[in-house]
Short mmCIF file of C-alpha atoms in Angstrom, two decimals:
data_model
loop_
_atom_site.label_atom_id
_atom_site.label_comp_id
_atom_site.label_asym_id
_atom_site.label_seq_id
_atom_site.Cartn_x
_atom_site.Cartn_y
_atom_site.Cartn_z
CA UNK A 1 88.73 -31.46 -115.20
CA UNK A 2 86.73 -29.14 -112.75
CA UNK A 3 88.08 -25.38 -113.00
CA UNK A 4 86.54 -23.21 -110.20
CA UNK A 5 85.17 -19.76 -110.74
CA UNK A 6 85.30 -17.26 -108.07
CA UNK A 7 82.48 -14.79 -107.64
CA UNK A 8 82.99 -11.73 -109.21
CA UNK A 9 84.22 -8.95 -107.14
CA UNK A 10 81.76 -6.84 -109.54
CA UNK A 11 78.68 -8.57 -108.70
CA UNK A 12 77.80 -11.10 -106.29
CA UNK A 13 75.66 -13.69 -107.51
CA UNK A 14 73.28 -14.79 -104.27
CA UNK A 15 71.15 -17.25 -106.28
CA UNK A 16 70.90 -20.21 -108.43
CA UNK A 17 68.82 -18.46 -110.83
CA UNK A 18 71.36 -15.24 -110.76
CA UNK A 19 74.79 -17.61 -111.68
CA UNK A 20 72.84 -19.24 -114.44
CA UNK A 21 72.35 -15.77 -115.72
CA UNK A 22 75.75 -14.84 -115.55
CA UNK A 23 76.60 -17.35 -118.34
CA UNK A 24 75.24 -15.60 -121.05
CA UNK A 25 78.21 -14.59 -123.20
CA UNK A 26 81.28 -15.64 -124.64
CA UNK A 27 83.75 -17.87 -122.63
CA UNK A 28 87.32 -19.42 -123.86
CA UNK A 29 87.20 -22.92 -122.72
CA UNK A 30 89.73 -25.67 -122.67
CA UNK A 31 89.13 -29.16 -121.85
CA UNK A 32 91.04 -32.83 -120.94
CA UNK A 33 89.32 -35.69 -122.20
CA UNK A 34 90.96 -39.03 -120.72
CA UNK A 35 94.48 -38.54 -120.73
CA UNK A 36 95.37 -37.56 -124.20
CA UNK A 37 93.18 -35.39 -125.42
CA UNK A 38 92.87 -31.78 -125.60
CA UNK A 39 89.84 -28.95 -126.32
CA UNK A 40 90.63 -25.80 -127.05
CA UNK A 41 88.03 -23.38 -128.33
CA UNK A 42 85.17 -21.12 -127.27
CA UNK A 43 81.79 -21.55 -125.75
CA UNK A 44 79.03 -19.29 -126.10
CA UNK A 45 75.70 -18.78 -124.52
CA UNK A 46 72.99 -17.37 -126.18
CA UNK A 47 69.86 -16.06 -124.28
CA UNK A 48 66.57 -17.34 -125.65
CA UNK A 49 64.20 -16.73 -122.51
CA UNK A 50 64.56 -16.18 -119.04
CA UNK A 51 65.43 -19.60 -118.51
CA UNK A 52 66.89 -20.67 -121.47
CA UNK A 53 70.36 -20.67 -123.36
CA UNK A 54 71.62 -22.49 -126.53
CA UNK A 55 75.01 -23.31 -125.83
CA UNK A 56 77.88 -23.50 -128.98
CA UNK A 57 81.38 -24.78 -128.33
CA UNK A 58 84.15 -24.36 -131.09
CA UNK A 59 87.85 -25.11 -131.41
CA UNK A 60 90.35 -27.15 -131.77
CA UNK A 61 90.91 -30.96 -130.60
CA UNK A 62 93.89 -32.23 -130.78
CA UNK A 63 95.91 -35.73 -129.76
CA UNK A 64 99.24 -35.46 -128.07
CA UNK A 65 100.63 -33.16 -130.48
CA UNK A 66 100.17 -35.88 -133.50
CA UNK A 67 96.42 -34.95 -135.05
CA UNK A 68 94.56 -31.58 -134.45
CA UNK A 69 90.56 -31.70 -135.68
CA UNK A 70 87.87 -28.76 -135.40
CA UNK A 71 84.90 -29.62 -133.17
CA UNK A 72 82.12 -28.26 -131.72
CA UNK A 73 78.98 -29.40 -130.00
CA UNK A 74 75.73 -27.66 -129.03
CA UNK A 75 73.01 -27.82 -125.99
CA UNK A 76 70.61 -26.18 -124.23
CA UNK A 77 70.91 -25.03 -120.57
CA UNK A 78 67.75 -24.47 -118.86
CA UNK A 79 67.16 -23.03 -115.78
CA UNK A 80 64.70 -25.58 -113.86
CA UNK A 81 63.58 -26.10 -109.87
CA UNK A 82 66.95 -24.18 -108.64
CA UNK A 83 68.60 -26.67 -110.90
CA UNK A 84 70.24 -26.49 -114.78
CA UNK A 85 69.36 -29.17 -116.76
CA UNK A 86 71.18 -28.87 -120.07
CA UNK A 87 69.48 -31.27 -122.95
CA UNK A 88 71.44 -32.27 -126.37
CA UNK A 89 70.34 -29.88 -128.97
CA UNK A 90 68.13 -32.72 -130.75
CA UNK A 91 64.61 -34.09 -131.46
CA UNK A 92 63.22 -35.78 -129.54
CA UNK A 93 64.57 -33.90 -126.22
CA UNK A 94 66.78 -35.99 -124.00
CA UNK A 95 68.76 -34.93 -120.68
CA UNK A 96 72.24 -34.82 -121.18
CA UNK A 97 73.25 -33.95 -117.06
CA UNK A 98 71.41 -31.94 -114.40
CA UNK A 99 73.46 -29.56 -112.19
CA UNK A 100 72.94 -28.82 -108.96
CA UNK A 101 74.25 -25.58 -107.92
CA UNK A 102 75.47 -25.57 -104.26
CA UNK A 103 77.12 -22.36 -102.92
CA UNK A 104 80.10 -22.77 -100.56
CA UNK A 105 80.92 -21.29 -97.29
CA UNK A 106 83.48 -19.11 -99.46
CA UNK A 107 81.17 -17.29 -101.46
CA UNK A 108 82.31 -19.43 -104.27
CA UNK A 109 79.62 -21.38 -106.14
CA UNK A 110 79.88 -25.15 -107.41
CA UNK A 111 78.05 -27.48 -109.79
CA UNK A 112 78.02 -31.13 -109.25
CA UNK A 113 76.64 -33.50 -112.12
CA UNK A 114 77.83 -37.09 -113.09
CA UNK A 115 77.46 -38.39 -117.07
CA UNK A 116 78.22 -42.01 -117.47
CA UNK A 117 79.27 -42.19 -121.08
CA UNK A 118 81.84 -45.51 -121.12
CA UNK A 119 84.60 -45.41 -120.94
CA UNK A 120 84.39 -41.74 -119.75
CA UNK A 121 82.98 -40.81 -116.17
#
């Protein structure tokens, strides 16, 4: 499920760099995996450098109503080449997606990344 974020009518973010910036913080997040499943929880990204933040996801997933679970899941986000590249939070490093950051004739910006992970897409 893609959710679009409108710039801020605070602060217009003109860059990559800049809306990679603006994640640092706390966000509520909810989430549809396949058709059944729900997320419900928080993410939060912690600054570590200019370029870096450890991303934490909490809450609640739950199956139609029936069975509810607590889960979370960390990575890092880095800011790379006008790009984000966000890793799983393990040794050895690996690349979990890459984001491209494309800003649209709006003013709105989007992110467009594919994960093959069967039998999700």
């Amino acid at each position: 499920m893609m959710n679009f974020v409108p710039a801020s009518d605070r602060v217009e973010l003109r860059s990559a760099k800049e809306v990679f910036s603006a994640l640092a913080g706390t966000w509520d997040l909810s989430r549809t995996i396949g058709e059944e499943w729900r997320f419900r929880g928080t993410a939060v990204f912690f600054p570590q450098s200019e370029n870096e933040l450890r991303y934490e996801e909490n809450g609640i997933l739950s199956l139609g109503g029936q069975a509810e679970f607590t889960a979370s899941r960390r990575y890092v986000y880095r800011y790379e080449a006008d790009r984000v590249v966000i890793y799983f939070d393990e040794r050895p490093i690996r690349v979990f997606q890459v984001l491209d950051l494309m800003r649209e004739p709006d003013g709105n910006w989007r992110a467009q990344a594919e994960h093959l992970c069967p039998p999700d897409h």
